[in-house]
XYZ file of C-alpha atoms in Angstrom:
668
model
C -18.511 -22.407 -6.325
C -16.798 -24.457 -3.217
C -19.677 -27.151 -2.510
C -20.920 -27.801 0.694
C -20.057 -32.114 0.872
C -16.309 -31.253 0.816
C -15.959 -30.995 4.050
C -17.970 -31.125 7.719
C -18.741 -27.742 10.037
C -20.323 -29.508 12.969
C -18.630 -29.037 16.510
C -20.562 -30.804 17.805
C -20.126 -34.049 18.250
C -16.380 -35.118 19.595
C -16.303 -37.307 16.062
C -12.224 -38.275 14.538
C -12.006 -36.081 11.226
C -10.533 -39.313 8.926
C -13.673 -41.851 9.434
C -15.686 -42.568 5.917
C -17.333 -39.247 5.661
C -14.666 -37.323 6.308
C -11.795 -35.670 4.666
C -8.266 -36.248 4.542
C -7.322 -34.451 8.057
C -3.731 -33.496 7.500
C -2.919 -35.495 10.198
C -1.290 -39.193 10.811
C -5.001 -41.313 12.342
C -2.727 -43.736 12.903
C -0.765 -41.758 15.645
C -4.492 -40.954 17.288
C -3.417 -39.548 21.097
C -3.920 -41.194 23.855
C -5.916 -40.701 26.972
C -4.312 -39.547 29.781
C -4.146 -42.703 31.857
C -2.820 -44.137 28.842
C 0.288 -41.842 28.408
C 1.948 -42.703 32.258
C 3.724 -44.573 33.287
C 2.713 -47.388 35.454
C 2.715 -46.195 39.765
C 5.168 -48.292 41.202
C 3.469 -49.290 44.534
C 6.170 -47.383 47.177
C 4.720 -44.611 45.751
C 1.329 -45.866 46.108
C 1.990 -47.057 49.571
C 3.840 -42.864 50.893
C -0.193 -41.813 49.243
C -2.711 -43.788 50.843
C -0.257 -42.795 54.120
C -0.941 -39.058 53.183
C -4.309 -38.836 52.615
C -4.931 -40.915 55.738
C -3.097 -39.294 57.765
C -4.379 -35.908 60.043
C -3.619 -33.811 56.788
C -5.181 -36.202 54.109
C -8.875 -34.309 54.564
C -6.612 -30.677 54.392
C -4.650 -31.101 51.562
C -7.576 -33.238 49.421
C -9.458 -29.886 49.981
C -7.143 -27.640 48.746
C -6.219 -29.568 45.408
C -9.932 -29.532 44.466
C -10.185 -26.141 44.884
C -6.970 -25.595 42.821
C -8.234 -28.706 40.125
C -12.358 -26.080 40.420
C -9.974 -22.966 39.936
C -8.022 -24.351 36.669
C -11.573 -25.912 35.515
C -12.775 -21.740 35.893
C -10.093 -20.728 33.949
C -10.912 -22.463 31.572
C -13.826 -22.453 30.674
C -12.881 -18.759 30.462
C -10.289 -19.027 28.197
C -13.107 -20.582 26.219
C -16.119 -18.371 26.855
C -13.567 -14.798 25.012
C -11.871 -18.146 23.015
C -15.875 -17.996 21.529
C -16.292 -14.812 21.242
C -13.548 -13.704 19.306
C -14.253 -16.787 16.646
C -18.104 -15.525 15.995
C -16.970 -11.453 15.772
C -14.336 -12.530 13.165
C -16.677 -15.158 11.609
C -19.164 -12.482 11.604
C -16.276 -9.595 10.862
C -15.573 -12.252 7.705
C -19.677 -11.872 6.572
C -20.100 -8.612 6.478
C -17.224 -7.256 4.209
C -17.536 -10.557 1.852
C -21.739 -9.303 1.790
C -20.078 -5.649 1.892
C -18.207 -6.656 -0.983
C -19.983 -9.154 -2.735
C -23.062 -6.002 -2.697
C -20.074 -3.506 -4.401
C -18.661 -5.802 -6.886
C -22.667 -5.816 -8.189
C -23.071 -2.286 -8.894
C -23.441 -1.463 -12.558
C -19.746 0.841 -11.813
C -17.395 -2.050 -10.916
C -15.986 -4.874 -13.563
C -17.520 -7.655 -14.049
C -16.516 -10.361 -16.689
C -14.235 -12.997 -15.337
C -13.325 -11.039 -12.074
C -16.207 -10.943 -10.811
C -17.295 -14.531 -11.709
C -13.863 -15.955 -9.734
C -13.801 -13.434 -7.243
C -17.540 -13.995 -6.172
C -16.524 -17.558 -5.935
C -14.141 -16.232 -3.279
C -15.850 -14.669 -1.508
C -18.284 -17.122 -0.375
C -15.268 -19.464 -0.149
C -14.664 -16.456 2.451
C -18.268 -17.001 3.624
C -18.186 -20.585 4.073
C -15.043 -19.655 6.238
C -16.530 -17.936 8.354
C -19.640 -19.913 8.587
C -16.912 -22.683 10.007
C -15.918 -19.571 12.500
C -19.428 -19.588 14.095
C -19.606 -23.061 15.053
C -16.133 -23.144 16.402
C -16.774 -20.040 18.509
C -20.429 -21.484 19.642
C -18.656 -25.258 20.478
C -16.521 -23.217 22.599
C -19.492 -21.656 23.950
C -21.109 -24.865 24.842
C -18.160 -26.156 26.096
C -17.510 -23.245 28.971
C -21.186 -23.386 29.475
C -20.416 -27.514 30.848
C -17.439 -26.352 32.730
C -18.705 -23.961 34.691
C -21.419 -26.045 35.019
C -19.614 -28.143 36.515
C -17.078 -26.190 38.452
C -20.209 -24.849 40.748
C -21.227 -28.612 41.232
C -17.653 -29.603 42.578
C -17.523 -26.693 44.571
C -20.911 -27.367 46.290
C -19.753 -31.297 47.263
C -16.461 -29.356 48.395
C -18.018 -27.365 51.017
C -20.749 -30.071 51.875
C -17.172 -33.095 52.305
C -15.532 -29.299 53.867
C -18.047 -29.520 56.829
C -18.484 -32.642 57.264
C -15.110 -33.894 57.248
C -13.059 -31.372 58.571
C -16.050 -31.143 61.432
C -14.684 -35.647 62.266
C -10.558 -34.495 62.480
C -12.016 -31.141 64.957
C -14.149 -33.414 67.606
C -10.939 -35.800 67.508
C -8.808 -32.875 68.275
C -10.785 -31.352 70.548
C -11.313 -34.712 73.179
C -7.198 -35.590 73.139
C -6.908 -31.710 74.125
C -8.867 -31.853 76.694
C -6.992 -35.351 77.759
C -4.287 -33.907 78.194
C -5.315 -31.059 80.557
C -7.302 -33.999 82.781
C -3.818 -35.652 82.409
C -1.614 -32.763 83.124
C -4.069 -31.920 86.018
C -3.210 -35.578 87.394
C 0.168 -35.661 87.029
C 0.044 -32.506 89.260
C -2.046 -34.071 91.876
C -0.503 -37.142 91.323
C 3.416 -35.144 92.719
C 1.993 -33.221 96.033
C 0.897 -36.568 97.797
C 4.040 -37.534 96.604
C 5.990 -34.016 98.588
C 3.173 -34.174 101.407
C 4.487 -37.899 102.661
C 8.073 -37.273 101.947
C 7.855 -35.091 104.590
C 7.659 -31.798 102.306
C 5.856 -29.179 104.100
C 6.121 -26.643 101.276
C 3.222 -29.480 99.101
C -0.677 -28.554 98.091
C -2.211 -26.619 100.521
C -2.551 -26.291 104.234
C -4.962 -23.335 104.543
C -8.555 -24.813 104.795
C -11.277 -22.342 105.814
C -11.536 -23.378 109.753
C -7.710 -22.653 109.922
C -4.383 -24.184 109.251
C -4.493 -28.018 108.515
C -2.719 -30.666 109.523
C -0.604 -33.036 107.451
C -2.004 -35.752 107.321
C -6.117 -34.067 106.895
C -4.155 -32.508 103.689
C -2.458 -35.769 102.862
C -6.590 -36.800 103.226
C -7.460 -34.219 100.899
C -5.152 -34.865 97.778
C -5.901 -38.416 97.723
C -9.633 -37.535 97.175
C -8.610 -35.265 94.541
C -6.895 -37.829 93.098
C -8.870 -40.343 93.348
C -11.253 -37.882 91.249
C -7.823 -35.969 88.670
C -8.095 -40.730 87.350
C -11.521 -41.244 86.857
C -11.383 -37.881 85.118
C -8.414 -38.424 83.434
C -9.286 -41.645 82.480
C -12.891 -41.128 80.644
C -11.358 -38.649 79.037
C -8.523 -40.843 76.860
C -11.441 -43.409 76.442
C -13.315 -40.626 74.617
C -10.533 -39.461 72.798
C -10.203 -43.241 71.736
C -13.715 -43.769 70.393
C -13.623 -40.796 68.549
C -10.266 -41.682 66.654
C -11.441 -45.364 66.587
C -14.850 -43.743 64.781
C -12.530 -41.038 62.357
C -10.059 -43.291 61.370
C -12.708 -46.540 60.414
C -15.733 -44.203 58.720
C -15.683 -40.325 58.918
C -12.153 -40.162 57.502
C -12.275 -43.012 54.460
C -16.187 -41.732 53.726
C -14.250 -37.956 52.778
C -10.941 -39.099 51.334
C -13.208 -41.018 49.377
C -16.030 -39.114 48.563
C -12.764 -35.923 47.822
C -11.248 -38.409 45.577
C -14.224 -38.760 43.091
C -14.905 -35.572 42.939
C -10.636 -34.635 42.098
C -10.762 -36.751 39.871
C -14.028 -36.092 38.246
C -12.710 -32.923 37.767
C -9.507 -33.053 36.467
C -11.653 -36.227 33.737
C -13.985 -33.634 32.540
C -11.084 -30.759 32.193
C -9.364 -33.335 29.960
C -12.031 -34.151 28.119
C -13.257 -30.822 27.570
C -9.717 -29.411 26.743
C -9.248 -32.876 23.747
C -12.720 -31.599 22.163
C -11.191 -27.491 21.955
C -8.083 -29.694 20.582
C -10.163 -31.556 18.035
C -12.619 -28.871 17.122
C -9.531 -26.595 16.099
C -7.911 -29.788 14.229
C -11.430 -29.712 12.476
C -11.428 -25.641 11.200
C -8.280 -26.401 10.141
C -9.147 -28.635 8.193
C -12.595 -27.597 7.118
C -10.874 -24.092 6.266
C -8.481 -26.189 4.069
C -11.084 -27.926 2.352
C -12.569 -24.514 1.288
C -9.550 -22.632 0.406
C -8.361 -26.299 -1.357
C -11.118 -28.800 -1.601
C -9.829 -32.455 -1.188
C -11.278 -35.393 -2.302
C -13.052 -37.342 -0.560
C -12.285 -41.010 0.862
C -13.428 -43.492 -2.132
C -15.195 -40.738 -3.669
C -14.912 -40.648 -7.042
C -16.879 -36.715 -8.000
C -14.197 -34.075 -8.587
C -13.516 -31.418 -5.342
C -14.353 -27.783 -6.334
C -11.862 -25.739 -7.866
C -8.564 -23.689 -4.965
C -9.749 -20.312 -4.670
C -5.739 -20.342 -6.057
C -7.549 -22.070 -9.026
C -10.221 -19.984 -9.370
C -8.014 -16.761 -8.800
C -5.991 -17.816 -12.163
C -8.666 -18.896 -13.955
C -9.277 -14.816 -14.295
C -8.437 -13.094 -17.202
C -7.616 -9.735 -17.559
C -7.372 -9.692 -21.876
C -10.608 -10.814 -22.257
C -12.130 -9.173 -20.083
C -11.010 -6.317 -21.338
C -11.741 -6.971 -24.877
C -15.493 -8.106 -23.694
C -15.693 -4.008 -21.753
C -15.322 -2.302 -24.327
C -16.476 -3.767 -27.069
C -19.973 -3.992 -25.411
C -19.586 0.508 -25.321
C -18.673 -0.644 -29.455
C -22.431 0.817 -30.751
C -21.905 4.071 -29.038
C -18.700 5.869 -31.241
C -20.046 8.846 -32.953
C -19.357 9.191 -36.165
C -16.386 10.559 -37.102
C -16.403 13.663 -37.717
C -15.112 16.636 -40.129
C -11.213 17.594 -40.683
C -11.198 21.381 -38.480
C -9.435 23.447 -40.136
C -8.343 26.910 -38.784
C -10.197 29.967 -40.133
C -8.946 33.933 -38.851
C -11.502 36.991 -39.011
C -10.751 38.802 -42.363
C -10.800 41.582 -40.373
C -7.944 40.685 -37.941
C -4.626 39.868 -41.021
C -5.152 38.454 -44.607
C -6.452 35.576 -45.657
C -3.940 33.170 -45.289
C -3.943 28.982 -45.928
C -2.633 27.411 -42.065
C -2.443 23.916 -41.180
C -5.101 21.670 -40.981
C -5.121 20.425 -36.955
C -5.558 16.288 -37.271
C -8.858 16.024 -34.298
C -7.315 13.203 -31.794
C -9.785 10.273 -31.182
C -12.293 10.506 -29.155
C -10.638 7.931 -26.418
C -7.924 10.226 -26.068
C -9.796 12.671 -23.623
C -11.993 13.059 -21.276
C -15.837 12.659 -22.734
C -18.272 14.457 -19.981
C -18.887 17.959 -20.708
C -20.642 20.524 -17.953
C -24.533 21.329 -18.476
C -24.261 23.858 -21.560
C -25.692 26.948 -20.957
C -26.554 30.467 -22.702
C -24.031 32.977 -21.348
C -25.965 36.457 -19.869
C -25.747 39.811 -21.380
C -25.105 42.120 -18.805
C -21.402 41.371 -18.288
C -19.062 39.730 -20.111
C -14.931 40.106 -20.189
C -14.043 42.492 -22.640
C -11.458 42.040 -25.812
C -9.799 44.024 -27.467
C -9.627 43.960 -30.682
C -6.477 42.814 -31.665
C -5.785 39.562 -29.609
C -4.839 37.230 -32.169
C -7.415 34.607 -32.308
C -11.330 34.867 -32.640
C -13.776 31.601 -32.197
C -17.338 30.687 -33.250
C -20.130 31.192 -30.717
C -22.592 28.055 -31.304
C -25.894 28.997 -30.741
C -27.152 28.094 -27.161
C -28.725 24.460 -26.229
C -32.941 24.605 -25.752
C -32.884 22.693 -22.786
C -30.027 23.892 -19.768
C -29.738 22.073 -15.989
C -31.904 23.535 -12.904
C -28.863 24.401 -10.900
C -26.662 26.085 -13.631
C -29.049 28.172 -14.615
C -28.938 29.283 -11.274
C -25.623 29.523 -10.525
C -25.130 32.128 -14.155
C -27.882 33.504 -14.277
C -28.026 37.399 -15.116
C -26.856 40.158 -12.777
C -26.941 42.922 -12.645
C -24.824 46.111 -11.806
C -24.581 48.834 -9.381
C -23.507 51.885 -12.066
C -25.103 53.035 -14.675
C -21.413 53.519 -16.591
C -19.875 50.627 -15.786
C -22.966 48.446 -17.648
C -22.458 50.632 -20.758
C -18.627 49.851 -20.344
C -19.849 46.456 -20.366
C -22.777 46.639 -23.113
C -20.748 46.067 -25.525
C -19.448 42.158 -25.034
C -22.350 40.269 -23.961
C -22.466 37.645 -26.461
C -18.498 37.343 -26.299
C -17.821 33.734 -25.454
C -15.400 34.226 -22.555
C -18.392 35.297 -20.239
C -16.940 34.860 -17.233
C -21.157 34.311 -15.514
C -21.367 32.074 -17.838
C -20.772 28.089 -18.414
C -19.300 26.859 -21.302
C -21.982 26.978 -24.458
C -19.533 26.645 -27.200
C -19.354 23.061 -28.868
C -15.502 21.465 -27.944
C -12.713 21.550 -30.449
C -11.332 18.769 -30.449
C -7.423 19.353 -29.844
C -4.425 17.758 -31.352
C -2.375 15.815 -29.069
C 1.901 15.496 -28.029
C 3.646 18.503 -28.997
C 1.353 19.439 -31.847
C -0.981 20.277 -29.536
C 1.014 21.734 -27.257
C 2.482 24.580 -29.719
C -1.389 24.543 -30.901
C -1.937 25.701 -26.112
C 0.094 28.393 -27.294
C -1.245 29.923 -30.333
C -4.103 29.227 -28.354
C -3.013 31.478 -25.507
C -0.654 33.922 -27.202
C 2.177 32.899 -24.566
C 4.948 30.994 -24.253
C 4.667 29.249 -20.518
C 8.745 30.550 -19.893
C 7.575 33.149 -20.883
C 10.453 35.958 -18.825
C 8.137 39.216 -19.713
C 7.245 41.561 -16.233
C 3.384 40.896 -16.274
C 1.381 43.719 -18.728
C -1.966 43.505 -17.390
C -1.362 42.069 -13.901
C -4.603 39.534 -12.178
C -2.769 38.301 -8.876
C -2.984 40.063 -5.702
C -5.319 42.722 -7.424
C -8.624 43.498 -5.087
C -11.690 42.078 -6.598
C -13.475 45.701 -6.954
C -10.359 46.460 -9.664
C -10.779 43.706 -11.569
C -13.919 44.906 -12.268
C -13.592 48.264 -12.579
C -10.537 47.845 -15.199
C -11.550 44.783 -17.204
C -16.057 45.370 -17.515
C -16.465 41.674 -15.644
C -18.115 40.890 -12.274
C -16.722 37.470 -11.984
C -12.263 37.876 -13.111
C -11.603 35.700 -15.638
C -9.050 34.156 -14.115
C -12.660 32.656 -12.003
C -14.292 31.000 -14.992
C -11.199 29.678 -16.706
C -10.432 27.414 -14.299
C -13.653 26.997 -13.586
C -14.471 25.488 -16.754
C -11.214 23.723 -16.560
C -12.798 21.757 -13.972
C -16.164 21.128 -14.716
C -14.901 19.603 -18.450
C -12.051 17.581 -17.015
C -11.298 17.609 -12.971
C -14.959 16.534 -12.353
C -14.285 12.993 -11.855
C -10.645 13.456 -10.591
C -10.289 11.808 -7.102
C -8.753 14.719 -4.705
C -9.369 17.827 -6.819
C -8.949 20.603 -4.679
C -7.349 18.548 -1.445
C -4.356 17.281 -4.006
C -1.430 20.039 -4.665
C -0.568 20.264 -7.537
C 2.906 21.065 -9.464
C 4.067 25.130 -8.547
C 6.226 25.653 -11.804
C 3.288 24.657 -13.356
C 0.717 26.940 -11.071
C 3.404 29.498 -11.848
C 4.386 29.442 -15.471
C 0.127 29.596 -15.420
C -0.076 32.976 -13.117
C 2.328 34.513 -15.563
C -0.267 33.252 -18.708
C -3.006 35.209 -16.512
C -0.928 38.164 -15.034
C 0.132 38.572 -18.555
C -2.953 38.842 -20.511
C -6.001 36.871 -19.066
C -8.258 37.281 -22.300
C -6.064 35.063 -24.784
C -6.327 31.685 -21.981
C -8.114 29.170 -23.801
C -8.636 26.095 -20.811
C -11.439 24.772 -23.435
C -8.210 23.114 -24.205
C -6.421 20.802 -22.236
C -3.418 21.113 -24.085
C -3.181 24.701 -22.302
C -2.464 23.507 -18.605
C -0.756 20.263 -20.102
C -3.985 18.041 -19.135
C -2.940 18.994 -15.326
C -5.801 20.086 -13.515
C -5.045 19.710 -9.454
C -2.533 22.343 -10.814
C -5.443 24.645 -12.124
C -7.780 23.743 -9.114
C -3.841 24.897 -6.854
C -4.454 28.060 -9.430
C -7.074 29.299 -8.845
C -7.490 28.637 -5.007
C -4.023 30.345 -5.315
C -5.924 34.105 -6.787
C -8.343 33.794 -4.153
C -5.465 33.196 -1.529
C -3.517 36.572 -2.495
C -6.939 37.969 -2.649
C -5.973 42.223 -0.553
C -8.936 41.310 0.749
C -10.449 37.705 1.259
C -13.790 36.485 -0.874
C -16.007 37.276 2.001
C -14.151 40.247 2.825
C -12.648 41.460 6.355
C -14.686 43.931 7.029
C -17.538 41.060 7.659
C -15.196 37.841 9.836
C -16.788 38.919 12.252
C -20.274 38.507 11.640
C -19.733 35.175 9.391
C -17.640 33.727 12.227
C -21.095 34.437 14.651
C -22.815 32.806 11.881
C -21.743 29.633 12.028
C -22.355 29.108 15.567
C -25.593 29.112 15.457
C -26.263 26.002 15.912
C -30.272 25.931 14.208
C -29.651 25.068 10.252
C -32.086 27.843 8.836
C -30.872 30.750 11.207
C -28.047 30.077 10.543
C -28.436 29.499 6.482
C -30.469 32.642 6.496
C -28.007 34.587 8.408
C -25.054 34.257 6.798
C -27.875 34.581 3.241
C -27.803 38.344 5.013
C -24.444 38.376 5.432
C -23.696 37.362 1.793
C -26.441 39.549 0.012
C -24.582 43.093 1.664
C -21.005 41.757 0.102
C -20.358 44.260 -2.325
C -21.245 43.401 -6.716
C -17.966 41.762 -7.574
C -17.950 39.961 -4.164
C -21.387 38.307 -4.956
C -20.763 37.367 -8.288
C -17.875 35.762 -7.617
C -18.931 33.968 -4.672
C -21.885 32.715 -6.625
C -19.535 31.442 -9.740
C -17.333 29.337 -7.524
C -20.375 28.382 -5.067
C -22.174 26.880 -7.815
C -19.287 25.377 -8.837
C -17.824 23.878 -6.060
C -22.184 21.988 -5.973
C -21.501 20.922 -9.048
C -17.644 18.650 -7.417
C -19.539 17.804 -4.213
C -22.389 16.036 -7.072
C -19.767 13.744 -8.065
C -18.283 13.112 -4.004
C -18.749 9.462 -5.485
C -16.285 9.705 -7.241
C -13.562 12.607 -6.362
C -13.293 11.828 -2.680
C -14.889 15.204 -2.268
C -17.488 15.553 0.366
C -19.537 19.618 0.555
C -17.304 18.744 4.440
C -13.785 18.356 2.227
C -14.608 21.463 0.390
C -15.225 23.014 3.380
C -12.389 22.306 4.516
C -9.473 23.390 1.444
C -11.797 26.348 0.943
C -11.663 28.490 3.973
C -8.367 29.173 4.106
C -8.743 30.365 0.596
C -12.518 32.120 0.754
C -12.054 34.380 4.190
C -8.086 34.708 4.485
C -6.745 33.610 7.698
C -8.298 33.487 10.511
C -7.544 35.864 13.567
C -5.712 35.874 16.353
C -4.369 32.802 18.076
C -7.684 31.331 18.516
C -7.543 28.021 16.449
C -11.399 27.648 17.065
C -11.944 30.175 14.225
C -10.791 27.793 11.492
C -13.643 25.128 12.910
C -15.875 27.699 12.304
C -14.401 28.822 8.915
C -14.842 25.647 7.342
C -18.798 25.250 9.386
C -19.189 28.694 7.439
C -19.036 27.039 3.840
C -19.418 23.590 4.414
C -23.707 26.390 4.684
C -23.076 27.948 2.111
C -23.120 25.140 -0.193
C -25.253 22.541 2.152
C -27.772 25.788 0.642
C -25.743 26.745 -2.342
C -29.913 26.787 -4.568
C -30.813 28.381 -1.263
C -28.883 31.014 -0.882
C -28.290 32.119 -4.855
C -32.302 31.676 -5.922
C -33.800 34.792 -6.737
C -30.963 37.502 -8.350
């Protein structure tokens, strides 16, 4: 386990990373970063003088206001960056911790690998949780920095507005006074020019007409002289006022505004720089702390050995020892040695002959999982020819039956008496297609000997070029029923039996396609003589259960009339459109009960088989929805017209049947 003493995840203190209680930082502490004031070169006197002149000029206050506005905007931008970066860190840390916990829960399940792998991987997951904790602390620290900067920016913005109002008001007061003085001067100058022209005899100077008629030259000169004196007094007064205002501005108002704005700018810039330095320091601390989790380093002056690194934890996984420990845990399950199996031909088929015995393979070479064993029915079974070349001894049925299997393969009553009479003589045949495997499974050899045995059992070689003798594919279920006397075709029963025995735990069964050539070879076997195929022996299908699943789907696809029939297609689609689950189930239940007898029996066997496949969905990843999508085109046939919505409704039909299979087939 990674010790918490090997690193410091606290991001709230702006402490150095190379103190006595902290791990060795990968950054050299001899080159500590200097403050901005220390890094900046000293400014010369001339530059300072020029800056002072600009600041105390007429544009000084406006320039400082713009500079303070830029500083506040920069602080807000960096605060927004800190907020988003902190949110990303917290989200990443939360996802990493959640992933570690989910993985840890899965690691502790009974079906997962344990031993040294589980122990070391658990340490690695705890290390990931420590990294997530560091990220969470880092995100919280950035959030606090964001709040501080945002509060500072708002405060500086308020102070800026106050100084802007006072500083610009003083500047505007002086400017207005100077404009009034300039207007008074213009009026004074105009009157002085008019008086001078009157004195020099210019008859066009000034106004000569009054209320009582034209004025004389003396009267006009006297009038201009009087106006000139009034304008002179007004001009002198406005100049004195403007001078007083400017003096007040230069002495007190402008220096106060400049000083206040300078203080705000420096405070904002210093605070922003400090937060950026903290951000850099926190980033370094995050990397160092995560490094201490991944590869712990000894503390300065410490004598305690650091915990192992993640790399060392991984290298401590011993695959060979884990394998041996797992196998030895199952040693108590090893069964006693079974007697040697011999092939004995029935005395009615041929004179007694000795056959070479087949050496049984070890239990570890085949699957140990068996489907539920149930009692075969009496009503219908496969009609066996008398000269089929092989027979099997039937074992007594087991005492306890699985409830689902009983529901799946219960007795089926035929509608017509002649057909029942035809099939009654074979009620105990081991190949009853409506019964699950009721025989003890034989031990078949592997390799070339097993392949030869499988071909001998089936009676037909894979590369047999002969045309179909007793075709099964492309024949309607009704014709197969009348010909073979079995409501469930032999190919359906054999494929279901093979998947139940060897395919329930195969990931992607019915979704992952098999080998096309292999499927065609097995199709030829059934078209030649389906009664001689025995898929209880995995050598009979070359241990390729995916090809068996593909063969079963191909049988239904090649039916001239789909399993749910064309006549009932629109009715099933209409039932799938019903939103209420119970009403949709009842509607489909009624339609299924109305299907022809062979279709009903075959659908019953297939639906209960797919239900067993779905029960192992945690292993084979084939849920009801996945099975519905895979099987809908095969069971219902291609959707009609160009309406692609029918494809989804087809899948809904199959999903509804599989979801309620035990309710639909419970009273037969």
